[in-house]
XYZ file of C-alpha atoms in Angstrom:
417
model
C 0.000 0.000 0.000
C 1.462 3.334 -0.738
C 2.147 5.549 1.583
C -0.346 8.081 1.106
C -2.934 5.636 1.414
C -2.112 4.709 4.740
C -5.257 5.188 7.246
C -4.632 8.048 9.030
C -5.230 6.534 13.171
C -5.841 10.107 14.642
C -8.394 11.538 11.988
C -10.225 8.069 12.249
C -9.882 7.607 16.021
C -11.626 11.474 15.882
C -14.810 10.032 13.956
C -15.172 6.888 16.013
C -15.342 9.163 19.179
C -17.602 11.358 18.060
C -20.314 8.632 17.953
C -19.691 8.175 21.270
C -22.564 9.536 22.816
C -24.588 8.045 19.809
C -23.842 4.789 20.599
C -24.307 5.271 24.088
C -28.054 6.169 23.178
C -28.590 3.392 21.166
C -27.123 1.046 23.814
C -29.117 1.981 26.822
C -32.855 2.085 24.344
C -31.963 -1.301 22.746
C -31.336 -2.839 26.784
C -34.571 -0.868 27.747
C -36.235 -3.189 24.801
C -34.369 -6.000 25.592
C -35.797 -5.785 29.069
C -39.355 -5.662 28.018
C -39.032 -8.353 25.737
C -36.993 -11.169 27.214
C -39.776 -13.002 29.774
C -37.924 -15.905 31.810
C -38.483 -17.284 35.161
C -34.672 -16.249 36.326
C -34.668 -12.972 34.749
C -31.198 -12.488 32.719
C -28.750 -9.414 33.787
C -27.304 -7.085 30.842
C -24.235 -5.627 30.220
C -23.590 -3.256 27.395
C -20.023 -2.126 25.999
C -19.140 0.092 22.827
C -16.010 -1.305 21.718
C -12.992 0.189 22.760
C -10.932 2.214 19.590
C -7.894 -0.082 19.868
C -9.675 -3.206 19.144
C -11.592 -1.604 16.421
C -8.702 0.228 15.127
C -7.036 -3.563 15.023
C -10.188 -4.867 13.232
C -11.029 -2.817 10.311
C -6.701 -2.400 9.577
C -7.703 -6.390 9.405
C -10.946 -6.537 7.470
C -11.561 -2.993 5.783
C -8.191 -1.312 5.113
C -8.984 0.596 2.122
C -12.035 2.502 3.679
C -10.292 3.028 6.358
C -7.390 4.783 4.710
C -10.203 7.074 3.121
C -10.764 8.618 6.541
C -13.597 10.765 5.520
C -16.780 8.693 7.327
C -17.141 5.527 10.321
C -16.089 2.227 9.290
C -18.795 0.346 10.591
C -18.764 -3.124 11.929
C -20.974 -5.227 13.235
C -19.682 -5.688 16.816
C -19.173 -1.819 17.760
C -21.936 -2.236 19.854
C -22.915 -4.948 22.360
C -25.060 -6.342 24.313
C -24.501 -9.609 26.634
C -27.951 -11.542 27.775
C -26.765 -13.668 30.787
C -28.807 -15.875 31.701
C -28.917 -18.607 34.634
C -29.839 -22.178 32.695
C -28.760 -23.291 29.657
C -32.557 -24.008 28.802
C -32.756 -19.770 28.647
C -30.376 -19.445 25.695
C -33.303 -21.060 23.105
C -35.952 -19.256 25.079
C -34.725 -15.512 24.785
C -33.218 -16.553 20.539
C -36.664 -17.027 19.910
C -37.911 -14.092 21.707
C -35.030 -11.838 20.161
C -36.029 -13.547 16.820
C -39.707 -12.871 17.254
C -39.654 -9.116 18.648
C -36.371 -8.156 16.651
C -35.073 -7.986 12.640
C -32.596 -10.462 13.344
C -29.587 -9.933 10.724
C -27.192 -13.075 11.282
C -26.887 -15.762 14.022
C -23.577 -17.180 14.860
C -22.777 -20.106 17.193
C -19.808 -20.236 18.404
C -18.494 -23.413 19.816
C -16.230 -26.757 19.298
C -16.319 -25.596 15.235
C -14.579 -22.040 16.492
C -11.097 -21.773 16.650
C -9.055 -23.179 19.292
C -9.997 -19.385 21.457
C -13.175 -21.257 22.131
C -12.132 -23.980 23.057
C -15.158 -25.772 22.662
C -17.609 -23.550 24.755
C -20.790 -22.433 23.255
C -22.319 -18.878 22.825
C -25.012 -17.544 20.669
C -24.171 -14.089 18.432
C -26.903 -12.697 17.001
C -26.856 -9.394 14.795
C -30.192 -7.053 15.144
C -31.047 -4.288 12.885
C -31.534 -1.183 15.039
C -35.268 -0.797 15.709
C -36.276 2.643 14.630
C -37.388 3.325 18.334
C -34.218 2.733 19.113
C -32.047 4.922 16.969
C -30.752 8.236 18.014
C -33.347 11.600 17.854
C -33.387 13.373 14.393
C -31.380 16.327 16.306
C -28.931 13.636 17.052
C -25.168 14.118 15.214
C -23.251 12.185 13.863
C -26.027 10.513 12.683
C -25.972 7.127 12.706
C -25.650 4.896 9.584
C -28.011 2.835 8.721
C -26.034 0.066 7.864
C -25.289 -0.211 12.065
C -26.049 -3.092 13.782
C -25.740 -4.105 17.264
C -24.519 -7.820 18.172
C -26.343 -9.344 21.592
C -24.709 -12.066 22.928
C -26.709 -15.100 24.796
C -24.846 -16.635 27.176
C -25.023 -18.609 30.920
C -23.267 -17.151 33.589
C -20.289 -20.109 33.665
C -19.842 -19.021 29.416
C -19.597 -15.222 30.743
C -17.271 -16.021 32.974
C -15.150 -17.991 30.926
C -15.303 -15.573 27.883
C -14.172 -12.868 30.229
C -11.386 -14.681 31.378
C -10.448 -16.494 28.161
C -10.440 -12.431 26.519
C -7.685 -12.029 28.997
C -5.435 -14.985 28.606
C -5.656 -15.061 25.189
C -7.280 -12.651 23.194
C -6.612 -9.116 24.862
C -2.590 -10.913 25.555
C -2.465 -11.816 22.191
C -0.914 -15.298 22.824
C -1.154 -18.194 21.228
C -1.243 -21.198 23.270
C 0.795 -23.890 21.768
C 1.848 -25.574 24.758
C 0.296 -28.687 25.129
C -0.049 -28.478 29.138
C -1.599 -25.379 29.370
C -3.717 -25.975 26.561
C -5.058 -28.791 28.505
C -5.700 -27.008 31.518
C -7.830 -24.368 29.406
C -9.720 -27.449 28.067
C -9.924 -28.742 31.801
C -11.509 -25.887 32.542
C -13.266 -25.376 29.759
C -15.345 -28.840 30.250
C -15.204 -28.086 34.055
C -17.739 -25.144 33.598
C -19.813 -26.881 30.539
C -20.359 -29.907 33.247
C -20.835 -27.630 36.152
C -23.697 -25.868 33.464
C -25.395 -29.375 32.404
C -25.552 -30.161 36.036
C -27.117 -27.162 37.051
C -30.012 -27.463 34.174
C -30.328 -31.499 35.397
C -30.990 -29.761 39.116
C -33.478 -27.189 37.715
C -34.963 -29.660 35.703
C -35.470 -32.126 38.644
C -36.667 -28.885 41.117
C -39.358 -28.139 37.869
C -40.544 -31.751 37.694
C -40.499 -32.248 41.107
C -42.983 -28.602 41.749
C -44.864 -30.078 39.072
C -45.551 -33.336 40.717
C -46.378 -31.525 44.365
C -48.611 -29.311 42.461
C -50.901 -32.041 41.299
C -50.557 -33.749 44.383
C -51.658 -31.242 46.612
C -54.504 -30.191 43.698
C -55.554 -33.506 44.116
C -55.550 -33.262 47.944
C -57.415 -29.911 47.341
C -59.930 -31.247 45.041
C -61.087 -34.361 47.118
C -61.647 -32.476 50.359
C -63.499 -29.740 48.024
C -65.461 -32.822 46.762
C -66.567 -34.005 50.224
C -67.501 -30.607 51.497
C -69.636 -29.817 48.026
C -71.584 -32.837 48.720
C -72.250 -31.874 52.203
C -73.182 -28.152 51.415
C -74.381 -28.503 48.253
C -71.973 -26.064 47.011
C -70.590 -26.188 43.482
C -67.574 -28.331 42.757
C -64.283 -25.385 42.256
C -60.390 -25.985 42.430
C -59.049 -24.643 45.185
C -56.823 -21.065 44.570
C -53.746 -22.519 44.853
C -52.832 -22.517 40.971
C -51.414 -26.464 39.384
C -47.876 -26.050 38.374
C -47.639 -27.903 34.685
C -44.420 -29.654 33.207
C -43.994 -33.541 32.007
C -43.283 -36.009 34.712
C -41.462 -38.953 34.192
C -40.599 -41.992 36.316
C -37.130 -41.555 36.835
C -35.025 -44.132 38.864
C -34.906 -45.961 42.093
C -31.719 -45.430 43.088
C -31.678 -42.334 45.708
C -33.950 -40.810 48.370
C -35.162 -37.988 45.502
C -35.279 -40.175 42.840
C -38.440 -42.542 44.966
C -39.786 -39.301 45.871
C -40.242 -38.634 42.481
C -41.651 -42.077 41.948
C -44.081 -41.741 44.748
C -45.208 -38.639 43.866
C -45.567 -39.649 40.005
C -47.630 -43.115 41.048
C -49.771 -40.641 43.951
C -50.761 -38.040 40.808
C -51.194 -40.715 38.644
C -53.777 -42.429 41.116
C -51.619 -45.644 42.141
C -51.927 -44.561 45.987
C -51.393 -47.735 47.231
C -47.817 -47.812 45.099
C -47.529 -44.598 46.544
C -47.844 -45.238 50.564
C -45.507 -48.339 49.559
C -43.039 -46.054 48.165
C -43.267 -43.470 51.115
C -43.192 -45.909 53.255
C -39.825 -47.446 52.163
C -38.120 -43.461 52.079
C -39.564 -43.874 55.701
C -37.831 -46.933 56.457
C -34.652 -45.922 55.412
C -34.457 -43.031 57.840
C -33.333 -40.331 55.719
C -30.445 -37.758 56.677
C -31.702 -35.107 57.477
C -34.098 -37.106 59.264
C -36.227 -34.242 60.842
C -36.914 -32.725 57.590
C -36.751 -35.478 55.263
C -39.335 -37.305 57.305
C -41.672 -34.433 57.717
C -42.480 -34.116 54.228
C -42.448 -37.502 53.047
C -45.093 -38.128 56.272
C -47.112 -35.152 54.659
C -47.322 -36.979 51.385
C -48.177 -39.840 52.677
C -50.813 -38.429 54.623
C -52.165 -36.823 51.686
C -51.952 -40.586 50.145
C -53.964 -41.995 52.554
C -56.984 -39.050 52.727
C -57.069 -39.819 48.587
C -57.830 -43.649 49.757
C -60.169 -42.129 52.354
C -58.182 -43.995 55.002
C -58.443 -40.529 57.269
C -57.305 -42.469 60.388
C -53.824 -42.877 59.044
C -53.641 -39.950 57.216
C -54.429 -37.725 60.450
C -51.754 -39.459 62.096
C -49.352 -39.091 58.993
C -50.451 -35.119 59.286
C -49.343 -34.926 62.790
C -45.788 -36.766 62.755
C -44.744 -34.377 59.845
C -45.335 -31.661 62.053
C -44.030 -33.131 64.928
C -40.792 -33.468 63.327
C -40.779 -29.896 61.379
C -43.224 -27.699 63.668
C -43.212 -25.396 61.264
C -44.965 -27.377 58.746
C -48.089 -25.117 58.390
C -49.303 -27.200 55.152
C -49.291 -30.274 57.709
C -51.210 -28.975 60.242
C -53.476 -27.036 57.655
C -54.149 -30.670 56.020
C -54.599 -31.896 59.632
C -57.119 -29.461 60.136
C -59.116 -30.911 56.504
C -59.271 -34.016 58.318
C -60.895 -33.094 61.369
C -63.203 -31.373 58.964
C -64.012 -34.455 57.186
C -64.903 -36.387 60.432
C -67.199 -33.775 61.665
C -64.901 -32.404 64.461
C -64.867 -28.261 63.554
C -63.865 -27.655 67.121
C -60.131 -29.217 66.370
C -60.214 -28.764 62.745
C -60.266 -24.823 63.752
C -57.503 -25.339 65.774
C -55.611 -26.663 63.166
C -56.297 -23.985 60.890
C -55.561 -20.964 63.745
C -52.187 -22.912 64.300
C -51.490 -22.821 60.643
C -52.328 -19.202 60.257
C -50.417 -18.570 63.114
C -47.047 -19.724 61.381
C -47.891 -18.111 58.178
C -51.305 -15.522 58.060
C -51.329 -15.272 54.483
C -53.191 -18.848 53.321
C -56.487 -17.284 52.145
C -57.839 -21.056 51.488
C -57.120 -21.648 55.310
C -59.102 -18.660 56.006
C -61.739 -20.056 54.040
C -61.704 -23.531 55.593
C -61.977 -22.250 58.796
C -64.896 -19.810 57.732
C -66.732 -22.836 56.817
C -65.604 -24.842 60.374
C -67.627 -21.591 62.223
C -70.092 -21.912 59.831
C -70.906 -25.213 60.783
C -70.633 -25.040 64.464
C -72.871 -21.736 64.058
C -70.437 -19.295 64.752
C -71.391 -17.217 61.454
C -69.536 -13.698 63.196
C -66.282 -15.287 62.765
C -66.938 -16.959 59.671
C -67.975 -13.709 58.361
C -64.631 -12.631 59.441
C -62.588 -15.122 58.337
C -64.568 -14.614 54.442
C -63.620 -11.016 54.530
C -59.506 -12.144 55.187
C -59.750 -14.643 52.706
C -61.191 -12.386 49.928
C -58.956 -9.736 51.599
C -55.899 -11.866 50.476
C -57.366 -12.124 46.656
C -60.068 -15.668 47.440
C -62.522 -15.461 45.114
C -63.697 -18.624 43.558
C -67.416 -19.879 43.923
C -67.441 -21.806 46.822
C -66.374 -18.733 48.827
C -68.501 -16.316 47.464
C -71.528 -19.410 48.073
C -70.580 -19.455 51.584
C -70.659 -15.334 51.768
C -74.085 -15.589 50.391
C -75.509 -17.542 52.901
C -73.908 -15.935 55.542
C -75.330 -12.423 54.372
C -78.845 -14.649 54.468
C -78.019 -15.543 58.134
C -77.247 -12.148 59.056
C -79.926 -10.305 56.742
C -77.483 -7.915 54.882
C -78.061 -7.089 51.595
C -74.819 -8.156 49.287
């Protein structure tokens, strides 16, 4: 190249600079959008750069030479701006590509991974180009203006592949060094499939926690929906699912080889209606006298409880109801399902008792409120059932059996509605 061609660094560091604040602009409205339009259950966390002028100096001397020794406008590329999505599980990368893909004009999408060169090393990230949205862009009165050949690269990426592309940037990339040493290119591959394992086991633990939330959900529907089946026939109310909502995700049977892999068996035969299977399974957790054994047992003596009120074995299930919370007396769900029993056979008097000790460890169960509403009811205490409507609809109650239960207390009290 002759010599006069030569990009002049100071003239074109001056015109990257002074779309400094334009970038900046664009930047912070493109996260704002980002932030209304990615929807996951761990919410991601952003971070935004505008690339520094030494790297893009480097870059477009690599790719774009000749414009850049014209030196009259921006060289653009397509990773001057940036945006990282970090999210928690590897199941989030697919979910917020498809949102980006759906909400955005999506240019180019690059995965980077074992196929990449040996800076990789293997571990995966997702590179995808957007065309700036026209809400986005930079107010008419705005100068430079911005070309509209600009695009801004968002990155999707776990935590463990943030941290390793930040430190990776540093060995390798920002040094400028090449590892050819075997050894230490080993250890950067040990470490490399350190944090991809340490990733797939922490989407096999969320997946278990989903599945498992999923199968306690029906469960304790189920629970729900039998005791609201018994009281229905006795007050002639109509037949409604309780307010706490069913968590959905598949199930599957999984294995018998540890204490959470037969609670997941137990709870899959117990929403699946194989209760006997199920008390068999609790039964054998039981046995085994689990570690932590106060906590352990307490919930696996709560689902077998709930077990034996589905086989209408109330007997056993009371006294399943009151070892869990004898070994976590905390376990307000316990003595709130202890409480259902007592309903069931008639006694209000302890049922209510049940139900004031469960409020008493946590005073937000609107459904509690409700059963006990119904316990006054029936011993003819309507004052405090009355009461006990008003807290449940207070904390957001309002399916038909509570609003049937209102209406007949406003007949026993004469009000008008």
């Amino acid at each position: 190249m002759a010599e006069n061609n030569l990009p002049n660094r100071e003239k074109i560091k001056s015109i990257y600079e002074s779309y400094s604040p334009v970038f900046s602009e664009v930047l912070s409205n493109i996260e704002g959008e980002l932030k209304n339009t990615i929807k996951l259950n761990s919410m991601p966390t952003y971070k935004a750069r505008i690339k520094s002028f030494g790297s893009y100096y480097k870059k477009i001397l690599r790719q774009k030479p000749q414009e850049a020794a014209l030196g009259t406008e921006l060289v653009t590329l397509t990773d001057m701006m940036g945006i990282r999505v970090i999210c928690a599980f590897i199941e989030d990368l697919a979910v917020v590509e498809e949102q980006l893909l759906s909400h955005f004009c999506v240019k180019e999408v690059e995965r980077k991974g074992a196929e990449q060169s040996f800076r990789e090393f293997g571990y995966e990230s997702v590179h995808i180009l957007i065309e700036i949205p026209e809400s986005c862009r930079p107010k008419n009165n705005c100068s430079p203006k911005l070309p509209n050949n600009v695009v801004c690269e968002i990155q999707v990426r776990t935590i463990l592949q943030d941290a390793w592309a930040e430190v990776e940037h540093e060995l390798i990339y920002k040094s400028e060094f090449n590892p050819f040493d075997k050894p230490l290119r080993r250890k950067l591959a040990s470490i490399n499939a350190s944090l991809s394992l340490a990733d797939t086991i922490f989407q096999e633990i969320r997946d278990y926690q989903t599945q498992l939330q999923s199968e306690l959900g029906i469960r304790r529907n189920t629970f729900y929906d039998k005791a609201d089946d018994i009281t229905d026939k006795e007050f002639h109310f109509s037949q409604e699912q309780t307010s706490e909502s069913l968590l959905n995700s598949p199930t599957n049977t999984g294995k018998k080889a540890s204490i959470d892999d037969l609670v997941l068996l137990a709870l899959h035969a117990h929403n699946t209606g194989n209760f006997a299977e199920a008390v068999t399974i609790y039964s054998q957790i039981l046995d085994s006298k689990p570690v932590p054994q106060n906590v352990v047992l307490s919930v696996i003596y709560k689902h077998r409880g709930m077990a034996y009120f589905a086989q209408s074995e109330y007997e056993k299930a009371l006294n399943d109801f009151v070892e869990s919370s004898k070994y976590d007396p905390k376990a307000f769900r316990s003595i709130y399902y202890e409480g259902i029993v007592h309903s069931v056979q008639k006694n209000e008097k302890a049922a209510i008792e049940c139900f004031t000790r469960s409020l008493e460890i946590d005073s937000y169960q609107s459904h509690v409120y409700y059963r006990r509403a119904l316990a006054f009811y029936n011993l003819g205490n309507y004052t405090d059932s009355l009461k006990d409507v008003k807290a449940a609809f207070d904390l957001g109650l309002d399916n038909s059996d509570i609003k049937a239960l209102h209406s007949r207390l406003v007949k026993k009290f004469d009000m008008k509605v």
